[in-house]
């Protein structure tokens, strides 16, 4: 039996341009390629979790435009339960404009569109999705009140809740207390822990503060350097896998989706982190968000030696 998880979050269509370098403010650069690819942090994480072996119900909102319909079709191809995806006419589905540079780094601007219409009442209406779920996962590309409703739904049923706090915003302690695992990157951790400037606090210090705020497990993701893990009885920098990165878009999403699948399937924290870092390392060797998410077999057969830089 596959572990059951609920993912609540955004769905976007990514307009991707390959560039030599990310344009500075006021600068225009000529790109070398253009792709229209499925994305959105919520959808990326739902797809990554499904490919990593979970039975996923996705709570989201798309419009009835071509992008929204295409997204629904894609979710079904990955075996995701789409009964809880609201279709909201009269607006555009979520869109992201993405530049991917030669070194694999990116810049992203999101027009949320229908994602902003995923409301707390939609979480209440999705009650059945939470029945028998082993884990709940959300991000912050939908209204924060909706994320709070997701956290409440998990909390009331004592289901572990992973929050990937991206894009970064300041989070109320009432929400932080309901989080089992938080997975910010360095800059998101800095926002939550009220750093005045980057580097203001060390990574271990930020992780410690996240636990003091009520989170049970902090995993600060550090790109190619891996993650910093902190629980009440474990603290470690766990290195990532060395690969040739061509596009890091959605590395964090693949990490979160695979992490959720592994934890829901009964892996312990260290095993789940290793599984997720393998999945994320594979994803950065491929172009795009959802197209880069690996399948269970690929993660199991991942050989770091043959993927060395
Ligand atoms: P994004 O916003 O691009 O989805 P993020 O900032 O949320 O990413 P990162 O910290 O960049 O998340 O990456 C998440 C995880 O993905 C890392 O902890 C690591 O395991 C893996 N990863 C990211 N970049 C690389 C890389 N260049 N090589 C190997 N693994 C990587
Ligand atoms: O995390 C990557 C995602 O961020 C992209 O797919 C884009 O849609 C934005 O939501």
Coordinates of C-alpha atoms and ligand atoms in Angstrom, one line a residue, residues 10 12-14 38-41 44 95-96 98 108 110 141 249-253 289-290, ligand 2:
X10 CA -0.1 26.4 -6.0
X12 CA 1.6 27.3 -12.2
X13 CA 2.7 27.2 -15.9
X14 CA 6.3 28.1 -16.1
X38 CA 4.4 22.7 -15.7
X39 CA 5.4 24.2 -12.4
X40 CA 4.1 25.8 -9.2
X41 CA 5.5 24.9 -5.8
X44 CA 5.8 20.4 -8.2
X95 CA 2.0 31.7 -14.3
X96 CA 5.7 32.0 -13.5
X98 CA 11.6 32.1 -15.1
X108 CA 11.4 33.7 -10.8
X110 CA 5.0 34.5 -10.2
X141 CA 2.2 30.4 -2.8
X249 CA 14.5 25.2 -10.4
X250 CA 12.3 23.2 -8.1
X251 CA 15.2 21.5 -6.3
X252 CA 13.5 22.4 -3.1
X253 CA 10.2 21.2 -4.3
X289 CA 10.3 22.0 -12.5
X290 CA 7.9 19.0 -12.8
Ligands
LIG2 O1 10.0 26.3 -6.9 C1 9.9 26.4 -8.3 C2 8.6 27.0 -8.7 O2 8.4 28.3 -8.2 C3 8.4 27.1 -10.2 O3 7.9 25.9 -10.8 C4 7.5 28.3 -10.3 O4 6.2 28.0 -10.8 C5 7.4 28.9 -8.9 O5 6.2 28.6 -8.3

